Tab-separated table of C-alpha atoms in Angstrom:
chain	number	residue	atom	x	y	z
A	52	UNK	CA	20.781	9.398	-11.198
A	53	UNK	CA	20.330	5.966	-9.593
A	54	UNK	CA	23.259	3.658	-10.484
A	55	UNK	CA	21.621	0.900	-8.459
A	56	UNK	CA	18.623	0.451	-10.805
A	57	UNK	CA	19.956	-2.459	-12.759
A	58	UNK	CA	18.094	-4.575	-15.350
A	59	UNK	CA	18.026	-7.473	-12.867
A	60	UNK	CA	16.332	-5.211	-10.187
A	61	UNK	CA	13.935	-3.639	-12.653
A	62	UNK	CA	12.660	-6.956	-14.138
A	63	UNK	CA	10.520	-8.049	-11.005
A	64	UNK	CA	9.362	-4.472	-10.567
A	65	UNK	CA	8.325	-4.323	-14.176
A	66	UNK	CA	6.578	-7.682	-13.947
A	67	UNK	CA	4.629	-6.470	-10.897
A	68	UNK	CA	3.613	-3.282	-12.749
A	69	UNK	CA	2.589	-5.162	-15.956
A	70	UNK	CA	0.510	-7.772	-14.078
A	71	UNK	CA	-1.387	-4.917	-12.201
A	72	UNK	CA	-1.985	-2.817	-15.300
A	73	UNK	CA	-3.187	-5.795	-17.380
A	74	UNK	CA	-5.545	-6.795	-14.568
A	75	UNK	CA	-7.007	-3.295	-14.538
A	76	UNK	CA	-7.219	-3.140	-18.420
A	77	UNK	CA	-9.113	-6.423	-18.582
A	78	UNK	CA	-11.088	-5.744	-15.379
A	79	UNK	CA	-10.191	-9.101	-13.804
A	80	UNK	CA	-8.565	-10.093	-10.694
A	81	UNK	CA	-4.739	-10.494	-10.385
A	82	UNK	CA	-5.228	-14.052	-9.348
A	83	UNK	CA	-7.002	-14.952	-12.539
A	84	UNK	CA	-4.090	-13.912	-14.822
A	85	UNK	CA	-1.454	-16.510	-15.819
A	86	UNK	CA	2.175	-15.726	-15.137
A	87	UNK	CA	2.872	-14.866	-18.853
A	88	UNK	CA	-0.411	-13.979	-20.382
A	89	UNK	CA	-0.708	-13.466	-24.236
A	90	UNK	CA	-1.580	-9.821	-25.064
A	91	UNK	CA	-3.009	-8.210	-28.214
A	92	UNK	CA	-1.869	-5.008	-30.054
A	93	UNK	CA	-4.189	-2.713	-27.986
A	94	UNK	CA	-3.117	-4.180	-24.693
A	95	UNK	CA	0.506	-3.775	-25.724
A	96	UNK	CA	0.008	-0.051	-26.365
A	97	UNK	CA	-1.739	0.302	-23.122
A	98	UNK	CA	0.978	-1.507	-21.113
A	99	UNK	CA	3.772	0.554	-22.887
A	100	UNK	CA	2.102	3.849	-21.986
A	101	UNK	CA	1.713	2.663	-18.371
A	102	UNK	CA	5.330	1.768	-18.109
A	103	UNK	CA	6.475	4.948	-19.746
A	104	UNK	CA	4.441	6.982	-17.260
A	105	UNK	CA	5.594	5.037	-14.253
A	106	UNK	CA	9.364	5.353	-15.171
A	107	UNK	CA	9.071	8.907	-16.549
A	108	UNK	CA	10.442	7.826	-19.881
A	109	UNK	CA	8.983	10.789	-21.619
A	110	UNK	CA	11.762	12.770	-20.177
A	111	UNK	CA	14.301	10.902	-22.272
A	112	UNK	CA	12.435	10.395	-25.548
A	113	UNK	CA	12.856	6.653	-25.522
A	114	UNK	CA	9.321	5.681	-24.711
A	115	UNK	CA	8.544	4.705	-28.282
A	116	UNK	CA	11.276	2.146	-28.264
A	117	UNK	CA	9.191	0.022	-25.951
A	118	UNK	CA	7.042	-0.830	-28.999
A	119	UNK	CA	10.047	-2.104	-30.796
A	120	UNK	CA	11.046	-4.657	-28.150
A	121	UNK	CA	9.371	-7.997	-27.649
A	122	UNK	CA	10.476	-9.092	-24.106
A	123	UNK	CA	10.261	-8.031	-20.560
A	124	UNK	CA	14.073	-8.404	-20.348
A	125	UNK	CA	14.476	-6.058	-23.329
A	126	UNK	CA	12.205	-3.524	-21.621
A	127	UNK	CA	14.116	-3.882	-18.376
A	128	UNK	CA	17.434	-3.193	-20.105
A	129	UNK	CA	16.018	-0.154	-21.940
A	130	UNK	CA	14.521	1.317	-18.670
A	131	UNK	CA	17.900	0.737	-16.833
A	132	UNK	CA	19.620	2.959	-19.297
A	133	UNK	CA	16.877	5.537	-19.297
A	134	UNK	CA	16.479	6.028	-15.569
A	135	UNK	CA	20.014	7.528	-15.409
A	136	UNK	CA	18.407	10.506	-17.100
A	137	UNK	CA	14.977	10.750	-15.450
A	138	UNK	CA	13.832	12.643	-12.493
A	139	UNK	CA	12.175	9.754	-10.622
A	140	UNK	CA	9.105	7.396	-10.590
A	141	UNK	CA	5.347	8.014	-10.616
A	142	UNK	CA	3.357	5.916	-8.206
A	143	UNK	CA	-0.401	5.931	-7.891
A	144	UNK	CA	-2.555	6.040	-4.783
A	145	UNK	CA	-4.193	2.726	-3.869
A	146	UNK	CA	-7.793	4.132	-3.512
A	147	UNK	CA	-10.698	1.963	-4.498
A	148	UNK	CA	-13.023	4.966	-4.763
A	149	UNK	CA	-12.444	7.706	-7.316
A	150	UNK	CA	-9.473	8.149	-9.678
A	151	UNK	CA	-6.033	7.083	-8.376
A	152	UNK	CA	-3.811	10.141	-7.852
A	153	UNK	CA	-0.419	10.252	-9.515
A	154	UNK	CA	2.446	10.864	-7.008
A	155	UNK	CA	5.879	11.805	-8.383
A	156	UNK	CA	8.802	10.850	-6.255
A	157	UNK	CA	12.302	12.231	-7.128
A	158	UNK	CA	15.353	9.959	-7.097
A	159	UNK	CA	16.975	12.180	-4.368
A	160	UNK	CA	13.849	11.751	-2.121
A	161	UNK	CA	13.778	7.956	-2.802
A	162	UNK	CA	17.456	7.586	-1.931
A	163	UNK	CA	17.147	9.739	1.199
A	164	UNK	CA	14.308	7.459	2.398
A	165	UNK	CA	16.249	4.359	1.581
A	166	UNK	CA	19.181	5.632	3.658
A	167	UNK	CA	16.847	6.651	6.548
A	168	UNK	CA	15.153	3.184	6.551
A	169	UNK	CA	18.574	1.568	6.773
A	170	UNK	CA	19.481	3.756	9.708
A	171	UNK	CA	16.354	2.905	11.614
A	172	UNK	CA	16.409	-0.759	10.911
A	173	UNK	CA	20.147	-1.015	11.850
A	174	UNK	CA	19.285	0.306	15.315
A	175	UNK	CA	17.616	-3.165	16.092
A	176	UNK	CA	19.496	-5.721	13.841
A	177	UNK	CA	22.248	-6.106	11.281
A	178	UNK	CA	20.284	-6.804	8.146
A	179	UNK	CA	21.751	-9.599	6.006
A	180	UNK	CA	18.842	-10.095	3.571
A	181	UNK	CA	15.548	-8.516	2.703
A	182	UNK	CA	12.551	-10.820	2.035
A	183	UNK	CA	9.898	-8.735	0.188
A	184	UNK	CA	6.411	-10.100	0.215
A	185	UNK	CA	4.371	-7.338	-1.290
A	186	UNK	CA	3.634	-5.696	-4.660
A	187	UNK	CA	6.716	-3.909	-5.939
A	188	UNK	CA	4.921	-1.434	-8.198
A	189	UNK	CA	3.357	0.310	-5.157
A	190	UNK	CA	5.465	2.951	-3.451
A	191	UNK	CA	5.785	0.924	-0.197
A	192	UNK	CA	6.736	-2.183	-2.209
A	193	UNK	CA	9.344	-0.368	-4.186
A	194	UNK	CA	10.858	1.443	-1.212
A	195	UNK	CA	11.140	-1.696	0.889
A	196	UNK	CA	11.632	-4.394	-1.708
A	197	UNK	CA	13.744	-2.504	-4.203
A	198	UNK	CA	15.240	0.809	-3.134
A	199	UNK	CA	16.089	0.019	0.398
A	200	UNK	CA	18.044	-3.161	-0.193
A	201	UNK	CA	19.587	-2.021	-3.395
A	202	UNK	CA	20.784	1.411	-2.273
A	203	UNK	CA	22.359	-0.074	0.853
A	204	UNK	CA	23.892	-3.156	-0.845
A	205	UNK	CA	21.652	-5.750	0.846
A	206	UNK	CA	20.589	-9.054	-0.943
A	207	UNK	CA	16.829	-9.313	-1.632
A	208	UNK	CA	14.449	-12.126	-2.209
A	209	UNK	CA	11.071	-11.367	-3.809
A	210	UNK	CA	8.356	-13.767	-2.303
A	211	UNK	CA	5.318	-14.538	-4.418
A	212	UNK	CA	2.477	-16.435	-2.802
A	213	UNK	CA	4.371	-17.490	0.428
A	214	UNK	CA	7.576	-16.808	2.131
A	215	UNK	CA	10.764	-18.744	1.373
A	216	UNK	CA	12.701	-20.447	4.106
A	217	UNK	CA	13.896	-17.625	6.465
A	218	UNK	CA	17.446	-17.224	7.671
A	219	UNK	CA	19.091	-15.484	10.584
A	220	UNK	CA	19.241	-11.713	9.979
A	221	UNK	CA	16.424	-11.526	7.488
A	222	UNK	CA	14.349	-8.426	7.292
A	223	UNK	CA	10.847	-9.466	6.239
A	224	UNK	CA	8.712	-6.734	4.750
A	225	UNK	CA	4.956	-7.151	4.119
A	226	UNK	CA	1.463	-5.779	4.825
A	227	UNK	CA	-0.758	-6.022	7.974
A	228	UNK	CA	-3.064	-8.811	6.650
A	229	UNK	CA	-0.153	-11.017	5.855
A	230	UNK	CA	1.392	-10.236	9.296
A	231	UNK	CA	-1.905	-11.327	10.814
A	232	UNK	CA	-1.652	-14.600	8.898
A	233	UNK	CA	2.057	-15.046	9.930
A	234	UNK	CA	1.278	-14.408	13.568
A	235	UNK	CA	-1.097	-17.388	13.525
A	236	UNK	CA	0.738	-19.655	11.078
A	237	UNK	CA	4.222	-19.449	12.658
A	238	UNK	CA	5.227	-20.083	16.269
A	239	UNK	CA	8.805	-18.903	16.180
A	240	UNK	CA	11.302	-17.219	13.872
A	241	UNK	CA	15.107	-17.665	13.183
A	242	UNK	CA	17.315	-15.458	15.319
A	243	UNK	CA	17.541	-11.738	14.618
A	244	UNK	CA	14.668	-11.555	12.078
A	245	UNK	CA	13.122	-8.223	11.948
A	246	UNK	CA	9.726	-7.497	10.563
A	247	UNK	CA	8.526	-4.451	8.748
A	248	UNK	CA	4.933	-3.568	8.280
A	249	UNK	CA	3.568	-0.757	6.047
A	250	UNK	CA	0.421	0.599	4.195
A	251	UNK	CA	-2.075	0.432	7.082
A	252	UNK	CA	-2.013	0.279	10.970
A	253	UNK	CA	-0.704	-3.011	12.345
A	254	UNK	CA	-3.339	-4.303	14.865
A	255	UNK	CA	-2.038	-4.326	18.393
A	256	UNK	CA	-2.824	-8.018	19.027
A	257	UNK	CA	-0.894	-8.992	15.916
A	258	UNK	CA	2.186	-6.971	16.955
A	259	UNK	CA	2.035	-8.464	20.428
A	260	UNK	CA	1.852	-12.022	19.151
A	261	UNK	CA	4.775	-11.467	16.799
A	262	UNK	CA	6.803	-9.937	19.645
A	263	UNK	CA	6.466	-13.166	21.592
A	264	UNK	CA	7.690	-15.294	18.764
A	265	UNK	CA	11.533	-14.700	18.953
A	266	UNK	CA	11.517	-11.712	16.373
A	267	UNK	CA	14.159	-9.159	16.910
A	268	UNK	CA	11.502	-6.439	16.473
A	269	UNK	CA	8.482	-5.432	14.309
A	270	UNK	CA	8.803	-2.008	12.730
A	271	UNK	CA	5.666	-0.267	11.760
A	272	UNK	CA	5.948	2.465	9.145
A	273	UNK	CA	3.678	5.531	8.942
A	274	UNK	CA	3.253	7.382	5.698
A	275	UNK	CA	1.262	7.461	2.395
A	276	UNK	CA	1.721	7.275	-1.401
A	277	UNK	CA	2.080	11.084	-1.422
A	278	UNK	CA	4.615	11.478	1.358
A	279	UNK	CA	6.473	8.130	1.324
A	280	UNK	CA	7.690	6.815	4.603
A	281	UNK	CA	7.439	9.508	7.275
A	282	UNK	CA	7.913	7.834	10.681
A	283	UNK	CA	8.322	4.343	12.422
A	284	UNK	CA	7.599	2.784	15.798
A	285	UNK	CA	8.637	-0.656	17.285
A	286	UNK	CA	5.696	-0.909	19.749
A	287	UNK	CA	2.068	-0.569	18.793
A	288	UNK	CA	1.369	1.569	21.881
A	289	UNK	CA	4.389	3.827	21.288
A	290	UNK	CA	4.371	7.213	19.443
A	291	UNK	CA	5.759	7.293	16.001
A	292	UNK	CA	9.294	8.768	15.547
A	293	UNK	CA	10.237	10.742	12.376
A	294	UNK	CA	12.667	9.046	10.091
A	295	UNK	CA	15.991	10.870	9.950
A	296	UNK	CA	15.279	12.528	6.565
A	297	UNK	CA	12.280	14.438	7.882
A	298	UNK	CA	11.805	17.252	10.327
A	299	UNK	CA	8.694	18.971	11.655
A	300	UNK	CA	7.715	22.338	10.066
A	301	UNK	CA	4.220	22.955	11.337
A	302	UNK	CA	1.605	20.968	13.176
A	303	UNK	CA	0.758	19.009	10.097
A	304	UNK	CA	3.551	19.583	7.615
A	305	UNK	CA	7.136	18.323	7.273
A	306	UNK	CA	10.232	19.526	5.499
A	307	UNK	CA	13.478	17.702	4.456
A	308	UNK	CA	16.122	17.485	7.191
A	309	UNK	CA	18.773	18.083	4.704
A	310	UNK	CA	19.494	20.408	1.793
A	311	UNK	CA	16.706	18.851	-0.451
A	312	UNK	CA	13.777	21.194	-1.259
A	313	UNK	CA	11.096	18.839	-0.128
A	314	UNK	CA	7.972	19.264	1.888
A	315	UNK	CA	4.912	17.058	2.711
A	316	UNK	CA	1.501	17.381	4.416
A	317	UNK	CA	0.556	14.679	6.863
A	318	UNK	CA	-2.636	12.772	5.868
A	319	UNK	CA	-3.786	12.550	9.498
A	320	UNK	CA	-4.207	14.934	12.374
A	321	UNK	CA	-1.325	14.265	14.832
A	322	UNK	CA	-0.513	15.255	18.440
A	323	UNK	CA	3.159	16.095	18.796
A	324	UNK	CA	4.932	14.890	21.942
A	325	UNK	CA	8.139	16.712	20.965
A	326	UNK	CA	9.753	17.815	17.761
A	327	UNK	CA	10.399	14.194	16.591
A	328	UNK	CA	7.550	12.028	18.072
A	329	UNK	CA	3.756	12.111	17.531
A	330	UNK	CA	0.551	10.052	17.903
A	331	UNK	CA	-2.196	9.805	15.377
A	332	UNK	CA	-5.479	11.677	15.978
A	333	UNK	CA	-7.612	10.740	13.024
A	334	UNK	CA	-7.599	11.456	9.288
A	335	UNK	CA	-8.272	14.845	7.753
A	336	UNK	CA	-10.837	13.027	5.515
A	337	UNK	CA	-13.010	9.968	5.932
A	338	UNK	CA	-10.666	7.603	4.181
A	339	UNK	CA	-9.660	4.347	5.993
A	340	UNK	CA	-7.001	1.956	4.920
A	341	UNK	CA	-8.204	-1.642	4.424
A	342	UNK	CA	-5.691	-4.171	3.378
A	343	UNK	CA	-3.438	-1.385	2.231
A	344	UNK	CA	-6.091	0.214	0.060
A	345	UNK	CA	-7.511	3.635	0.808
A	346	UNK	CA	-11.338	3.512	0.856
A	347	UNK	CA	-13.835	6.276	1.481
A	348	UNK	CA	-16.980	4.891	3.416
A	349	UNK	CA	-18.997	7.833	2.155
A	350	UNK	CA	-18.124	7.115	-1.482
A	351	UNK	CA	-18.929	3.421	-0.912
A	352	UNK	CA	-22.275	4.364	0.539
A	353	UNK	CA	-23.086	6.502	-2.578
A	354	UNK	CA	-22.183	3.676	-4.837
A	355	UNK	CA	-24.444	1.297	-2.994
A	356	UNK	CA	-27.196	3.808	-3.199
A	357	UNK	CA	-26.887	3.818	-6.967
A	358	UNK	CA	-28.039	0.286	-6.963
A	359	UNK	CA	-31.731	-0.098	-7.827
A	360	UNK	CA	-32.435	-2.188	-4.800
A	361	UNK	CA	-31.146	0.415	-2.342
A	362	UNK	CA	-32.938	3.564	-1.161
A	363	UNK	CA	-30.586	4.710	1.482
A	364	UNK	CA	-27.263	3.449	2.820
A	365	UNK	CA	-24.730	4.260	5.526
A	366	UNK	CA	-21.257	2.646	5.650
A	367	UNK	CA	-18.738	2.635	8.417
A	368	UNK	CA	-15.472	0.966	9.222
A	369	UNK	CA	-15.403	-1.919	11.688
A	370	UNK	CA	-12.805	-4.228	13.174
A	371	UNK	CA	-12.922	-7.761	11.744
A	372	UNK	CA	-10.813	-10.808	12.562
A	373	UNK	CA	-7.258	-10.126	13.920
A	374	UNK	CA	-8.128	-6.482	14.330
A	375	UNK	CA	-8.153	-5.907	10.528
A	376	UNK	CA	-10.198	-2.966	9.315
A	377	UNK	CA	-13.153	-3.707	7.119
A	378	UNK	CA	-16.401	-2.045	6.135
A	379	UNK	CA	-20.031	-2.677	7.315
A	380	UNK	CA	-23.227	-1.233	5.903
A	381	UNK	CA	-26.859	-0.407	6.946
A	382	UNK	CA	-29.231	-0.548	4.017
A	383	UNK	CA	-32.762	0.736	3.638
A	384	UNK	CA	-34.117	-1.272	0.667
A	385	UNK	CA	-36.164	0.330	-2.091
A	386	UNK	CA	-39.897	-0.407	-1.677
A	387	UNK	CA	-40.069	-2.510	-4.820
A	388	UNK	CA	-37.060	-4.565	-3.757
A	389	UNK	CA	-37.888	-5.797	-0.339
A	390	UNK	CA	-38.295	-9.503	-1.319
A	391	UNK	CA	-34.920	-11.428	-1.311
A	392	UNK	CA	-33.139	-7.982	-1.355
A	393	UNK	CA	-30.144	-9.408	0.687
A	394	UNK	CA	-29.395	-12.132	-1.806
A	395	UNK	CA	-29.530	-9.849	-4.748
A	396	UNK	CA	-27.356	-7.182	-3.266
A	397	UNK	CA	-24.831	-9.858	-2.103
A	398	UNK	CA	-24.696	-11.075	-5.749
A	399	UNK	CA	-24.032	-7.558	-7.021
A	400	UNK	CA	-21.287	-6.916	-4.419
A	401	UNK	CA	-19.528	-10.114	-5.267
A	402	UNK	CA	-17.625	-8.429	-8.102
A	403	UNK	CA	-16.565	-5.493	-5.945
A	404	UNK	CA	-12.962	-5.236	-4.771
A	405	UNK	CA	-12.513	-6.905	-1.328
A	406	UNK	CA	-11.295	-3.679	0.212
A	407	UNK	CA	-14.645	-1.820	-0.467
A	408	UNK	CA	-17.002	-4.802	-0.089
A	409	UNK	CA	-18.957	-4.694	3.224
A	410	UNK	CA	-18.380	-7.749	5.337
A	411	UNK	CA	-21.664	-7.102	7.139
A	412	UNK	CA	-24.948	-5.661	6.001
A	413	UNK	CA	-27.928	-4.850	8.219
A	414	UNK	CA	-31.347	-4.089	6.640
A	415	UNK	CA	-33.951	-1.799	8.179
A	416	UNK	CA	-36.851	0.507	7.363
A	417	UNK	CA	-34.842	3.649	8.179
A	418	UNK	CA	-31.227	4.488	8.921
A	419	UNK	CA	-30.365	4.648	12.699
A	420	UNK	CA	-30.235	8.294	13.881
A	421	UNK	CA	-29.965	10.151	17.137
A	422	UNK	CA	-32.162	12.948	18.481
A	423	UNK	CA	-30.328	15.362	16.210
A	424	UNK	CA	-31.116	13.376	13.167
A	425	UNK	CA	-27.571	12.347	12.594
A	426	UNK	CA	-26.809	8.785	11.556
A	427	UNK	CA	-25.456	6.697	14.492
A	428	UNK	CA	-23.680	3.457	14.815
A	429	UNK	CA	-25.533	0.152	14.583
């Protein structure tokens, strides 16, 4: 029963969700949408259903009332009343390959994480304001930009395209690619500013640069859309330490450290140093996180092989500028497509999301393999 979910708080969250859903519905980039786009009747139905699913409004019976209201403010007011009687929120995984998975997070678990984040951040600084530069409708954006500050009574500023002027005691929360930008674009920070990075590993060189720029600390969060925030670390070469609301159950599962009936499976293989600290030892699957988006190189290779110009394809992750993870591909062209194949494939991939578009493509007569016939790196 979250009393902190006010209409004022819900409005920017709602706008973030609506922009993302309309972008997906129209199959256009977010950047191409105006701030207040006109929508038709079919888009209105789609957006209302998306909002109802996200806020679990079906549990209250008020979902149809969204169609009776004409403004975002009215929707926010309706939702603020409804969430007092709902079980939680439904977020979706950020995968670019396959159907996004719905992940239901109960209010009790959201509040436990918000409290745990405050405990961990308060170990390094006294937070005076949160500056959130990330999409609020994703789990990490909601937890860091909405739940954490609101539940703990901290002021919050939602940044759009750039950061506002920063103040002493700010907690700046954003994603690794933006931290890489800030590490180059800024040379120093106001006193006691703490950074929080989430969604993907923070490259070591970025973390080291930020640590030399007068920041109080940079906290990296480990977790997923399914688990929420699990653990944190303040140095890129240090193990992760479980947040206070989690405890180890088995080698790859966690349970709530309080009375909540809650468990989670870790998305990665981990090596435990003790009951609270661990290091990562690789994913259970082939998924990599690129700019906060989960991408399967195998699935991307299959998509590329579906192109008429491609006979065979292998895709792997690679380290690009600032240590950011991207994809690279090795392509064996179809016999009929050898002439100018690179230009034609590049043109086809221009419309792909950045996270799954290879930044480097090598062409050859056969995939590189070892003596056992397994594909090797190139």
